[in-house]
XYZ file of C-alpha atoms in Angstrom:
85
model
C 13.078 -2.757 2.906
C 13.728 -3.350 6.516
C 15.471 -6.582 7.643
C 12.410 -7.655 9.454
C 10.163 -7.308 6.325
C 7.617 -10.001 5.720
C 9.044 -12.289 3.023
C 5.779 -12.306 1.110
C 5.638 -8.492 1.060
C 9.228 -8.376 -0.211
C 8.380 -10.907 -2.881
C 5.179 -9.076 -3.939
C 7.184 -5.884 -4.315
C 9.770 -7.633 -6.458
C 7.034 -9.309 -8.660
C 5.252 -6.037 -9.204
C 8.489 -4.510 -10.360
C 8.943 -7.483 -12.750
C 5.497 -7.000 -14.094
C 6.185 -3.300 -14.583
C 9.379 -3.951 -16.479
C 7.773 -6.577 -18.664
C 5.105 -4.180 -19.746
C 7.514 -1.252 -19.914
C 5.221 0.637 -17.520
C 6.344 3.339 -15.140
C 5.200 3.452 -11.513
C 3.335 6.560 -12.429
C 1.453 4.731 -15.129
C 0.462 1.888 -12.741
C -0.529 4.261 -9.973
C -2.812 6.142 -12.443
C -4.462 2.912 -13.578
C -5.256 1.821 -10.045
C -6.206 5.274 -8.623
C -3.405 5.995 -6.150
C -0.579 8.443 -6.213
C 2.935 7.499 -7.472
C 4.250 8.330 -4.050
C 1.829 5.877 -2.380
C 2.869 3.134 -4.809
C 6.505 3.962 -4.229
C 6.061 3.566 -0.428
C 4.436 0.180 -0.918
C 7.160 -1.023 -3.161
C 9.922 0.179 -0.920
C 8.416 -1.517 2.057
C 7.627 1.668 3.974
C 3.951 0.650 4.082
C 2.125 -2.553 3.611
C -0.048 -2.629 0.525
C -3.768 -3.132 1.450
C -5.367 -6.169 -0.168
C -7.790 -4.222 -2.204
C -4.896 -2.163 -3.697
C -3.044 -5.431 -4.540
C -6.256 -6.699 -6.151
C -6.348 -3.558 -8.311
C -2.611 -4.052 -9.109
C -3.221 -7.586 -10.315
C -6.297 -6.463 -12.255
C -4.276 -3.750 -14.040
C -1.736 -6.403 -15.089
C -4.508 -8.605 -16.410
C -3.850 -11.159 -13.646
C -5.834 -12.618 -10.838
C -4.884 -11.974 -7.225
C -4.029 -15.669 -6.966
C -1.671 -15.405 -9.960
C 0.283 -12.523 -8.707
C 0.516 -14.048 -5.214
C 1.645 -17.420 -6.575
C 4.297 -15.848 -8.670
C 5.533 -13.894 -5.589
C 5.539 -17.057 -3.501
C 7.862 -18.590 -6.002
C 10.405 -15.842 -5.201
C 10.523 -16.632 -1.472
C 13.572 -18.666 -0.557
C 13.008 -21.982 1.037
C 14.457 -20.866 4.423
C 11.910 -17.988 4.580
C 8.923 -20.148 3.667
C 6.387 -20.852 6.384
C 4.443 -23.323 4.242
């Protein structure tokens, strides 16, 4: 990810990777479940592109989570100096 990356996007990427690991899912598996290519998912997770909100919603749904839950978990990963709230 770039140095100027949005802290929430960085945290969401990390949280998605944690959720994948906990389920022992590959990126390919998640991409198939949400209807995007593995390459597109990889670009989102590496910070090359911002994940659209509808895609994040589908990611959360695939994990059996609400959008609110995945964002809250990601927010917990943001360091205090990077928080805007």
